[in-house]
Amino acid sequence: MTSSGATRLTRTSRNVSKRGSPTLSPGLSAELAALPTAKSGSLRRFAEYLAESRDDRQENIAGIVERLKSMERGELRLWDALAIAQSVATLKATPQDQRYFTYLPSLQYSWKPYERSIWDELSRRTSKFYNELHVDEVSDPVSFMHFLRLHKRLDKRFMSAMAAWARVAVYRPTSRTSRRPTARELALIVDYC
């Protein structure tokens, strides 16, 4: 066998799938073969090549991912690996998906229905407070009372539970786990009742 015949044989055998590994196009396999010794600039060029080629064959994507997994020895810099991964992600996206991504920032989102349902749930739960034990479950009852007052959500039932909590909590010793109202906070609770 001549040397040109051997070269032809090795060139064709590169694209033959070995043990179920995906087949790569000749240009892509040559680029991937040069990756471990590549410098930062050539890696960027390879990422640009991937992004511009728009080659979305599943075999090429699987081959790129397999090759990147085999180069775990740290030859690639982090940013270059991220650029290549981003290029692979753009290869996977269809043109229709890319169109959706361009229009996504211009969409208007309304949080009003969600905010309204959260306020309804909070009002429903605070309306069930009827003694000091319920208020004692709140981490900072006085701040919670200020929050409800700020948003005009204070109701009489919560305030009566708050007064009952203050009456019991005044006699508790101050500790890290239990909250004791100060004289100023007691005056505020009396004013709000």
Coordinates of C-alpha atoms in Angstrom, one line a residue:
M1 CA 0.0 0.0 0.0
T2 CA 1.4 3.4 -0.9
S3 CA 1.7 6.3 1.4
S4 CA -1.0 8.3 -0.3
G5 CA -3.3 5.3 0.1
A6 CA -2.5 5.1 3.8
T7 CA -3.2 8.8 4.2
R8 CA -6.5 8.4 2.4
L9 CA -7.4 5.5 4.7
T10 CA -6.6 7.4 7.8
R11 CA -8.5 10.5 6.6
T12 CA -11.6 8.4 6.0
S13 CA -11.2 6.4 9.2
R14 CA -11.3 9.7 11.3
N15 CA -15.0 10.2 10.4
V16 CA -15.9 6.6 11.2
S17 CA -17.7 6.2 14.5
K18 CA -15.7 4.3 17.1
R19 CA -17.5 2.4 19.8
G20 CA -20.8 4.4 19.3
S21 CA -19.1 7.8 19.4
P22 CA -20.6 10.4 17.1
T23 CA -19.3 11.1 13.6
L24 CA -17.9 14.7 13.1
S25 CA -17.5 16.6 9.9
P26 CA -13.9 16.8 8.7
G27 CA -13.5 20.5 9.4
L28 CA -14.9 20.2 12.9
S29 CA -12.9 17.1 13.8
A30 CA -9.7 19.0 12.7
E31 CA -10.6 22.0 14.8
L32 CA -11.3 19.8 17.8
A33 CA -8.1 17.9 17.4
A34 CA -6.2 21.1 17.6
L35 CA -8.0 22.3 20.7
P36 CA -5.7 20.9 23.5
T37 CA -2.7 22.8 22.2
A38 CA -4.6 25.9 21.1
K39 CA -4.1 29.3 22.5
S40 CA -6.8 31.6 23.8
G41 CA -7.3 33.5 20.5
S42 CA -7.7 30.3 18.4
L43 CA -10.2 29.0 20.9
R44 CA -12.2 32.2 20.5
R45 CA -12.0 31.8 16.7
F46 CA -13.2 28.2 17.1
A47 CA -16.2 29.4 19.2
E48 CA -16.9 32.1 16.5
Y49 CA -16.6 29.3 13.8
L50 CA -19.2 27.3 15.7
A51 CA -21.5 30.2 16.1
E52 CA -21.4 31.2 12.5
S53 CA -21.5 27.7 11.0
R54 CA -25.2 27.1 12.1
D55 CA -24.4 23.4 11.9
D56 CA -27.2 21.9 14.0
R57 CA -26.6 18.2 13.3
Q58 CA -27.0 16.3 16.5
E59 CA -23.8 14.2 15.8
N60 CA -21.7 17.4 15.7
I61 CA -23.1 18.7 18.9
A62 CA -22.6 15.4 20.7
G63 CA -19.1 15.1 19.3
I64 CA -18.2 18.6 20.6
V65 CA -19.6 17.9 24.0
E66 CA -17.7 14.5 24.1
R67 CA -14.5 16.2 23.1
L68 CA -14.9 18.9 25.7
K69 CA -15.5 16.3 28.4
S70 CA -12.3 14.5 27.4
M71 CA -10.2 17.6 27.9
E72 CA -10.6 17.8 31.7
R73 CA -6.9 18.2 32.3
G74 CA -7.2 22.0 32.5
E75 CA -5.8 22.9 29.0
L76 CA -8.8 25.1 28.4
R77 CA -9.3 28.3 30.2
L78 CA -12.7 28.8 31.9
W79 CA -13.8 31.7 29.7
D80 CA -13.0 29.9 26.5
A81 CA -14.8 26.8 27.6
L82 CA -17.8 29.0 28.4
A83 CA -17.6 30.7 25.0
I84 CA -17.6 27.3 23.3
A85 CA -20.5 26.0 25.4
Q86 CA -22.4 29.2 24.5
S87 CA -21.7 28.5 20.8
V88 CA -23.0 25.0 21.2
A89 CA -26.1 26.3 22.8
T90 CA -26.7 28.7 19.9
L91 CA -26.3 25.8 17.6
K92 CA -29.0 23.8 19.4
A93 CA -31.5 26.7 19.2
T94 CA -33.8 26.8 16.2
P95 CA -34.3 30.1 14.3
Q96 CA -37.8 30.3 15.8
D97 CA -36.4 30.0 19.3
Q98 CA -33.8 32.7 18.6
R99 CA -36.6 35.0 17.4
Y100 CA -38.4 34.4 20.7
F101 CA -35.3 35.3 22.7
T102 CA -34.9 38.6 20.8
Y103 CA -38.5 39.5 21.6
L104 CA -38.5 38.4 25.2
P105 CA -37.0 41.6 26.7
S106 CA -39.6 43.7 25.1
L107 CA -42.5 41.8 26.8
Q108 CA -44.3 43.6 29.6
Y109 CA -44.9 41.6 32.8
S110 CA -47.6 42.4 35.3
W111 CA -47.1 41.4 38.9
K112 CA -50.4 42.8 40.0
P113 CA -52.4 39.5 40.0
Y114 CA -49.6 37.7 42.0
E115 CA -49.3 40.6 44.4
R116 CA -53.0 40.7 44.9
S117 CA -53.1 37.0 45.6
I118 CA -50.2 37.3 48.1
W119 CA -52.0 40.1 49.9
D120 CA -55.2 38.1 50.0
E121 CA -53.4 35.2 51.5
L122 CA -51.6 37.4 54.1
S123 CA -54.9 39.1 55.1
R124 CA -56.6 35.7 55.4
R125 CA -53.8 34.4 57.7
T126 CA -53.6 37.5 59.9
S127 CA -57.4 37.5 60.3
K128 CA -57.0 34.2 62.1
F129 CA -54.8 35.7 64.8
Y130 CA -56.9 35.9 67.9
N131 CA -54.5 35.4 70.8
E132 CA -50.9 36.1 71.9
L133 CA -49.7 32.6 70.8
H134 CA -50.4 33.4 67.2
V135 CA -48.6 36.7 67.3
D136 CA -45.7 35.1 69.2
E137 CA -45.0 32.9 66.1
V138 CA -44.0 36.0 64.1
S139 CA -40.3 36.6 64.4
D140 CA -40.7 40.4 65.0
P141 CA -44.3 41.2 65.8
V142 CA -43.8 45.0 66.1
S143 CA -42.1 45.3 62.7
F144 CA -44.8 43.1 61.2
M145 CA -47.4 45.5 62.8
H146 CA -45.6 48.5 61.2
F147 CA -45.5 46.7 57.8
L148 CA -49.3 46.0 58.0
R149 CA -50.0 49.6 59.0
L150 CA -47.8 51.0 56.2
H151 CA -49.8 49.0 53.7
K152 CA -53.2 49.8 55.4
R153 CA -53.8 46.1 56.2
L154 CA -54.1 46.4 60.0
D155 CA -57.4 45.0 61.3
K156 CA -59.0 45.0 64.8
R157 CA -58.6 41.3 65.3
F158 CA -54.8 41.4 64.7
M159 CA -54.5 44.4 67.0
S160 CA -56.4 42.7 69.8
A161 CA -54.0 39.7 69.5
M162 CA -51.1 42.1 69.4
A163 CA -52.3 43.8 72.7
A164 CA -52.6 40.3 74.3
W165 CA -49.1 39.4 73.1
A166 CA -47.7 42.7 74.5
R167 CA -49.4 42.1 77.9
V168 CA -47.8 38.6 78.2
A169 CA -44.4 39.4 76.6
V170 CA -43.7 42.4 78.9
Y171 CA -43.1 40.0 81.8
R172 CA -40.8 37.7 79.9
P173 CA -37.0 38.0 80.3
T174 CA -35.2 39.3 77.2
S175 CA -33.4 36.5 75.3
R176 CA -32.3 35.8 71.8
T177 CA -35.3 33.5 71.0
S178 CA -38.1 35.6 72.4
R179 CA -39.0 39.2 71.7
R180 CA -40.0 41.6 74.4
P181 CA -41.6 44.9 73.5
T182 CA -39.9 48.2 74.6
A183 CA -41.8 51.0 76.3
R184 CA -42.0 52.9 73.0
E185 CA -43.4 49.9 71.2
L186 CA -46.0 49.5 73.9
A187 CA -47.1 53.1 73.5
L188 CA -47.4 52.5 69.7
I189 CA -49.5 49.4 70.3
V190 CA -51.8 51.3 72.6
D191 CA -52.1 54.2 70.1
Y192 CA -53.0 51.8 67.2
C193 CA -55.6 49.9 69.3

